[in-house]
Every structure is written in C-alpha cells, then in structure tokens.
mmCIF file of C-alpha atoms in Angstrom:
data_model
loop_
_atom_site.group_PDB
_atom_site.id
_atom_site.type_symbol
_atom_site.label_atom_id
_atom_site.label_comp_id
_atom_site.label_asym_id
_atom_site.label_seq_id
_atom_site.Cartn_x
_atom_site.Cartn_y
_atom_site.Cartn_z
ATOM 1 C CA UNK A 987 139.934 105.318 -191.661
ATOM 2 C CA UNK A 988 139.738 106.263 -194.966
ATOM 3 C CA UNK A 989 136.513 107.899 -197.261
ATOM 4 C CA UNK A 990 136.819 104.445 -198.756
ATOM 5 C CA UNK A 991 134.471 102.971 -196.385
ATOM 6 C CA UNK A 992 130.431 102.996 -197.291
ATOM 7 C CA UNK A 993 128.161 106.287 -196.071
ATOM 8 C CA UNK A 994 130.591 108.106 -193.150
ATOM 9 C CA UNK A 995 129.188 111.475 -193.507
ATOM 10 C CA UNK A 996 125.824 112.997 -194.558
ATOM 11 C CA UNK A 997 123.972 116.551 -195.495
ATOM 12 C CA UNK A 998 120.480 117.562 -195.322
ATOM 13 C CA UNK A 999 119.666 120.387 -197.210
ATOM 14 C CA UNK A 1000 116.292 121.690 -195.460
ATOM 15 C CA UNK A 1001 113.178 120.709 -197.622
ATOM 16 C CA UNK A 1002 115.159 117.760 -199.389
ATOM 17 C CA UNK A 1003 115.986 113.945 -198.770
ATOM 18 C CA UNK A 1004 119.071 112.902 -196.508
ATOM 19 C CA UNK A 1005 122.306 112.784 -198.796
ATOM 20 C CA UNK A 1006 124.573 110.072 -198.014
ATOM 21 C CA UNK A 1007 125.827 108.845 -201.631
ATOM 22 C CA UNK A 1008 129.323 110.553 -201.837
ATOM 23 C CA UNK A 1009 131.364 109.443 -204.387
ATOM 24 C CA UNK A 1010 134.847 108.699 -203.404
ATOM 25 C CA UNK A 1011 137.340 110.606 -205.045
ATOM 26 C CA UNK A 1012 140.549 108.944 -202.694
ATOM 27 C CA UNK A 1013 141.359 107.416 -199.825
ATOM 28 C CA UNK A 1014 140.814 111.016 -198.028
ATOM 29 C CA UNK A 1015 138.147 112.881 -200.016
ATOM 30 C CA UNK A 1016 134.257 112.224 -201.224
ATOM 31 C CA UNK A 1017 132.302 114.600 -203.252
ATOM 32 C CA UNK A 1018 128.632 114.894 -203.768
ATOM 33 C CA UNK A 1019 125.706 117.170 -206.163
ATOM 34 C CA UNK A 1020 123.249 119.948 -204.938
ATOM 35 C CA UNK A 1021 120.914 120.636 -207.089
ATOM 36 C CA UNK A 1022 119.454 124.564 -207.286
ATOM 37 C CA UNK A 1023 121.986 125.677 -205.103
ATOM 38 C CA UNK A 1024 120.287 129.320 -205.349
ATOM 39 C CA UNK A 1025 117.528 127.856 -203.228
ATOM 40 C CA UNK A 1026 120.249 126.194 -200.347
ATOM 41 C CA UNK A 1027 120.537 128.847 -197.532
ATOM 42 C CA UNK A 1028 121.908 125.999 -194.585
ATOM 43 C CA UNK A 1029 123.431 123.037 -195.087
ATOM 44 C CA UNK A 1030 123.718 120.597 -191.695
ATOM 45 C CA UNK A 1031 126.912 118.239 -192.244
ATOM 46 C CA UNK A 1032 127.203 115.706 -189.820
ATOM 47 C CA UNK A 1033 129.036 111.923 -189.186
ATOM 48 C CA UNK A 1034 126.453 109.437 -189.481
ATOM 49 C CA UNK A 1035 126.297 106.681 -186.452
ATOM 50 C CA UNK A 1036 129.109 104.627 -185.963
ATOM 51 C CA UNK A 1037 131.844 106.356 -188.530
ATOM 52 C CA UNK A 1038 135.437 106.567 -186.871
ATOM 53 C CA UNK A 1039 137.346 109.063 -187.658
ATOM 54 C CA UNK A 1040 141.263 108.516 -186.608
ATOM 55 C CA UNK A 1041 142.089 110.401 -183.452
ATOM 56 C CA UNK A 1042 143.772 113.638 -184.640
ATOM 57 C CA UNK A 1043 141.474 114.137 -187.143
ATOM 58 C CA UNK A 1044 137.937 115.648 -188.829
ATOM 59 C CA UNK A 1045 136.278 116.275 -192.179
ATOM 60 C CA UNK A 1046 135.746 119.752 -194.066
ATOM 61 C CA UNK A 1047 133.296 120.279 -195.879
ATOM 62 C CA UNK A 1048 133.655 122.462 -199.250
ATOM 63 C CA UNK A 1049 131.740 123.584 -202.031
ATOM 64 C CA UNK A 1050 132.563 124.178 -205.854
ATOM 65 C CA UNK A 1051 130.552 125.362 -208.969
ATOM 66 C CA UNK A 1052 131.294 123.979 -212.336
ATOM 67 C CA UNK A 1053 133.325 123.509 -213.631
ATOM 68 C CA UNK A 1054 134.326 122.368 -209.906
ATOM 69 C CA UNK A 1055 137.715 123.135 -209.434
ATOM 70 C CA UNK A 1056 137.909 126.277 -207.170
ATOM 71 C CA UNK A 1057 136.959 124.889 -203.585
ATOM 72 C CA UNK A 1058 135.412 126.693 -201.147
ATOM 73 C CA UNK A 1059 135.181 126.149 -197.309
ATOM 74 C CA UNK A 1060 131.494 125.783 -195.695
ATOM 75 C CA UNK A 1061 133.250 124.320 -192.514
ATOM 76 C CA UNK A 1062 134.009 121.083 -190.452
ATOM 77 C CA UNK A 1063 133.464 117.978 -187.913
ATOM 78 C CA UNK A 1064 135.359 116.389 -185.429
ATOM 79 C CA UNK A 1065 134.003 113.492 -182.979
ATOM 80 C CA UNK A 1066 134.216 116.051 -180.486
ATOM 81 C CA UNK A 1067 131.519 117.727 -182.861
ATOM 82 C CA UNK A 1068 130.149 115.500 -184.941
ATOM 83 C CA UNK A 1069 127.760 117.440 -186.714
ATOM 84 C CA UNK A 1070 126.849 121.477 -187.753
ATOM 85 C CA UNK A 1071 124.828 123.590 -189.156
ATOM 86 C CA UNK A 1072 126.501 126.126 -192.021
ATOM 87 C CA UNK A 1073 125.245 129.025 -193.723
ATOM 88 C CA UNK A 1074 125.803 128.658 -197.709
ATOM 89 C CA UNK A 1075 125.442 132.404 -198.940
ATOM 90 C CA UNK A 1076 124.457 130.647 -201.937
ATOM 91 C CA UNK A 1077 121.146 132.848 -202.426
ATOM 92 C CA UNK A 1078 123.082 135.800 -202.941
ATOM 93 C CA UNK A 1079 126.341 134.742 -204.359
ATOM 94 C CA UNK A 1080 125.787 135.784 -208.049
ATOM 95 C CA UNK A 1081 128.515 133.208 -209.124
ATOM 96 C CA UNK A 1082 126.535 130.416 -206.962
ATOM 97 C CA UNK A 1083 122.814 131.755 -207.498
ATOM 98 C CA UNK A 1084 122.478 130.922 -210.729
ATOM 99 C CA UNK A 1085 123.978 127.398 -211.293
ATOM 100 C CA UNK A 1086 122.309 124.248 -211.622
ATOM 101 C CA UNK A 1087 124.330 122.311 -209.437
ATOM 102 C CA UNK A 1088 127.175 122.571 -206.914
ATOM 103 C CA UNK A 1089 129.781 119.864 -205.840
ATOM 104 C CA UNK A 1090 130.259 119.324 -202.166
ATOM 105 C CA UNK A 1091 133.639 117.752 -201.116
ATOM 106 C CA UNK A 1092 134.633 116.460 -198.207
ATOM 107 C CA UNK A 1093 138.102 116.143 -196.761
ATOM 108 C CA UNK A 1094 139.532 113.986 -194.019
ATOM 109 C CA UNK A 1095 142.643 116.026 -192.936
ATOM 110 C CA UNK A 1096 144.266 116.279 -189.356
ATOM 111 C CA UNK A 1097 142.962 118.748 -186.814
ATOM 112 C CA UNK A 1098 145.857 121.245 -186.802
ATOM 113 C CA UNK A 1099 144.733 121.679 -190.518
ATOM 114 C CA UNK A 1100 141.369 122.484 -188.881
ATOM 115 C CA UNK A 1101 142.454 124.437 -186.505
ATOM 116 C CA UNK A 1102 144.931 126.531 -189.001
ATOM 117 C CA UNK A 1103 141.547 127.231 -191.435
ATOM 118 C CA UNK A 1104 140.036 128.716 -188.382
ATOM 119 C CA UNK A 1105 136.914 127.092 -188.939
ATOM 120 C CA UNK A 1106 135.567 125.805 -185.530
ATOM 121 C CA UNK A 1107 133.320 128.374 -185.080
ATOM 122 C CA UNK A 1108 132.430 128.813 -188.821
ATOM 123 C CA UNK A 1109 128.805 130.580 -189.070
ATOM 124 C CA UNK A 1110 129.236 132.676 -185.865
ATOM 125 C CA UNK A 1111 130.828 135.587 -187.567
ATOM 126 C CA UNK A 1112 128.077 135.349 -190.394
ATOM 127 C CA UNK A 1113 124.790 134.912 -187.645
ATOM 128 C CA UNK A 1114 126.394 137.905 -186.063
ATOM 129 C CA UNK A 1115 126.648 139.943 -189.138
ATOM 130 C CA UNK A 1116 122.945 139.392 -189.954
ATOM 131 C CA UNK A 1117 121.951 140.297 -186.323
ATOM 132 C CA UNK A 1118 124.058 143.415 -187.229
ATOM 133 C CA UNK A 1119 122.493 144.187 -190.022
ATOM 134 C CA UNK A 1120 118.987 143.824 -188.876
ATOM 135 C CA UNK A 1121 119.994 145.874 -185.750
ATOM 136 C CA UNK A 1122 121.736 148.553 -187.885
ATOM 137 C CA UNK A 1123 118.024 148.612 -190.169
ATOM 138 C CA UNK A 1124 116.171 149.134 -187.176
ATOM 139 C CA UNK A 1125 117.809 151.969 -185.934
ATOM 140 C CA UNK A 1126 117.928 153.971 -189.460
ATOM 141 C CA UNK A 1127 114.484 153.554 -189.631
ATOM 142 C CA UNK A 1128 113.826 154.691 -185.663
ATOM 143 C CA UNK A 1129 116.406 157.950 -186.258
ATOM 144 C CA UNK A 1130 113.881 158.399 -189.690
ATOM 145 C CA UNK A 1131 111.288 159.219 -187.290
ATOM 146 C CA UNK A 1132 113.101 160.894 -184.374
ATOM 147 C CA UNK A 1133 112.286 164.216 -183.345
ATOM 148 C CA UNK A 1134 114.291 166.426 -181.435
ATOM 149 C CA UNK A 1135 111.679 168.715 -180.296
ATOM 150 C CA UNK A 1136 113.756 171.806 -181.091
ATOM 151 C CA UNK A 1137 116.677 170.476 -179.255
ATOM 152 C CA UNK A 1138 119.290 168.801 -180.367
ATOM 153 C CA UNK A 1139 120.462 165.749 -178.280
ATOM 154 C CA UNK A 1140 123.460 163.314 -179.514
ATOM 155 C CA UNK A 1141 122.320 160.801 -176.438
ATOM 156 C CA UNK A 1142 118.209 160.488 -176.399
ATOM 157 C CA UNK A 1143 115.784 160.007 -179.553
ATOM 158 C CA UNK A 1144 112.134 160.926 -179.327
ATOM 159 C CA UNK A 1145 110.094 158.340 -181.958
ATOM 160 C CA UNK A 1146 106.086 157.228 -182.025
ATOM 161 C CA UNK A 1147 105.399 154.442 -179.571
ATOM 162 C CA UNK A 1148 104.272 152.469 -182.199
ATOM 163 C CA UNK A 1149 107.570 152.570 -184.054
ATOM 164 C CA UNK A 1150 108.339 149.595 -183.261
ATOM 165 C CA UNK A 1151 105.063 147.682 -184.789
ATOM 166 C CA UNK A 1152 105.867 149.742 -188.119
ATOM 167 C CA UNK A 1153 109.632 148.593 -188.700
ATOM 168 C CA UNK A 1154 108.192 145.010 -188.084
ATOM 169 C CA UNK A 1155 105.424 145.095 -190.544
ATOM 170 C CA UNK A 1156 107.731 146.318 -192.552
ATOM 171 C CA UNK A 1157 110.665 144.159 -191.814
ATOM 172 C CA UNK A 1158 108.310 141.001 -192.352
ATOM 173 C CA UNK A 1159 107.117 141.974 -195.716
ATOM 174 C CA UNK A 1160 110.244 142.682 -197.112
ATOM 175 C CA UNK A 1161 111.560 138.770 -195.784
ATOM 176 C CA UNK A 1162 108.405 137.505 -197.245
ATOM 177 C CA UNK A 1163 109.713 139.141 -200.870
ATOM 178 C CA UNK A 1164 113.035 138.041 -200.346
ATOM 179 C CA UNK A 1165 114.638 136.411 -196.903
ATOM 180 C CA UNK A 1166 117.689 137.339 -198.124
ATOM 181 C CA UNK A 1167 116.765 140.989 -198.314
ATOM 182 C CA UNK A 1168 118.894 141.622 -195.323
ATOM 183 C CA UNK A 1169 122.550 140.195 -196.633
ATOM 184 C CA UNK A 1170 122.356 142.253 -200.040
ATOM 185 C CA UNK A 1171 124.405 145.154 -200.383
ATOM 186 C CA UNK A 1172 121.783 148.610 -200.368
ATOM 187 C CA UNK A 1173 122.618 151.310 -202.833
#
C-alpha cells in the first residue's frame, strides 16, 4: 500500500467540510492545507472505508507552518484504530495562531516507529492537563474564600455554600471570552 492510491485518509476540522484531497508527496507520505489554523482546536484523523494499510503498519499525522519544513506530531492510526480525535494547541501557539495556513502530512511508517514516538495515547496527557488546570482554578478560588474561623486547620476549609455557583459563573464567562482561557500561562 502506498499514499499513491486515491483518498486513504481524511480530517474534519469541526465547523468545516470533510478533507480528503491530500496531495501525494511519495509513495509513503501525503500532505494537505488548513486554513486559519488559530481557529482549529481538534482535528479527527481517520482511514476512510476500505483503505488497507500493510500489516505492521499506520499513518502519523503531522503539522507544519510555512514555510513547512519543521514537522510536528498531532498523532496516529492503525487498523486496530482507525481513527482519533487530537488536540492542535493551535489557538495558543503564538508561532501557529497567527498563520494563514498550516500543512498537514501524513506518514505511512511501520508500527515500531509508532510505538517508539509514543503516540498511542496522544491527547490523554493534554485532556488531563486541562482537567488539572481547571481543578487547580477551582480550588484557588475556594481557598480565596476559606475561613478558618480563628483556627488554623491544614486538613478542612470553611467556604459559602454557594461557592460553588460563583466559580462557575465565573468559569463560564471567562470560556465564553476565550475557551482557551484555561491553557494560557497566568502571570
């Protein structure tokens, strides 16, 4: 199997028509365009019905911004998982943000290569990282609100019952301003 054959893989990018056009660049690598990157937060790669991939092997998916030479890894499919969902960063990446257009490459290279990237599980560490994050705001803004009562206690926290309501409201505005709010670095 080679990227020589018509349409084997596809992207959506939510809000905007299927992608299937890749240009082929060899026998084992395509590349499409995303336009406004700085608006991409997900990107779902997937085979498309009937595509063969050799046994042994899968297709990475990477990312570069002009003037597309340094390639970065978004993540991967195998038939044993023939499609996924992957975070971009792209709304908060500076270098990315800004550009008109990224190129998306795929490779076809031999599961050990997959395996070596450490890229089966790509987006878990960065869904658990925002969970973090929002977790880690929560509490701040709890302990802003915690009184001790006179004593001081390193293992209970006295805060309004309605705390909870408050860091939402607040929590919901701020997405609606920005729903990256939560990745950016605070100073």
């Amino acid at each position: 199997m080679t990227c020589q054959q018509e349409q084997l893989f596809g992207i959506i990018v939510p809000g905007r028509p299927l992608v299937t056009n890749f240009q082929v660049i060899d026998t084992t690598k395509a590349v499409s365009l995303v336009e406004q990157p700085g608006f991409v937060n997900e990107i779902t790669f997937f085979l498309l019905p009937n595509t063969v991939i050799p046994p042994g092997y899968g297709a990475i998916l990477y990312y570069a911004v002009p003037p597309f030479q340094n390639w970065i890894l978004l993540g991967s499919v195998t038939t044993d998982k023939p499609s996924g969902i992957f975070r971009t960063g792209w709304a908060t990446n500076e270098e990315v943000r800004l550009q008109p257009v990224v190129q998306i490459g795929v490779a076809l290279e031999p599961l050990d290569t997959i395996k070596n990237l450490e890229i089966m599980n790509s987006g878990v560490d960065d869904r658990f990282a925002f969970a973090h994050k929002i977790a880690l705001d929560l509490f701040q803004y709890m302990t802003s609100f915690s009184s001790n009562n006179g004593a001081f206690n390193n293992s209970s926290m006295v805060v309004p019952m309605n705390i909870f309501d408050k860091w939402m409201e607040r929590f919901e505005r701020k997405y609606r301003l920005d729903p990256n709010f939560m990745m950016k670095t605070s100073t």
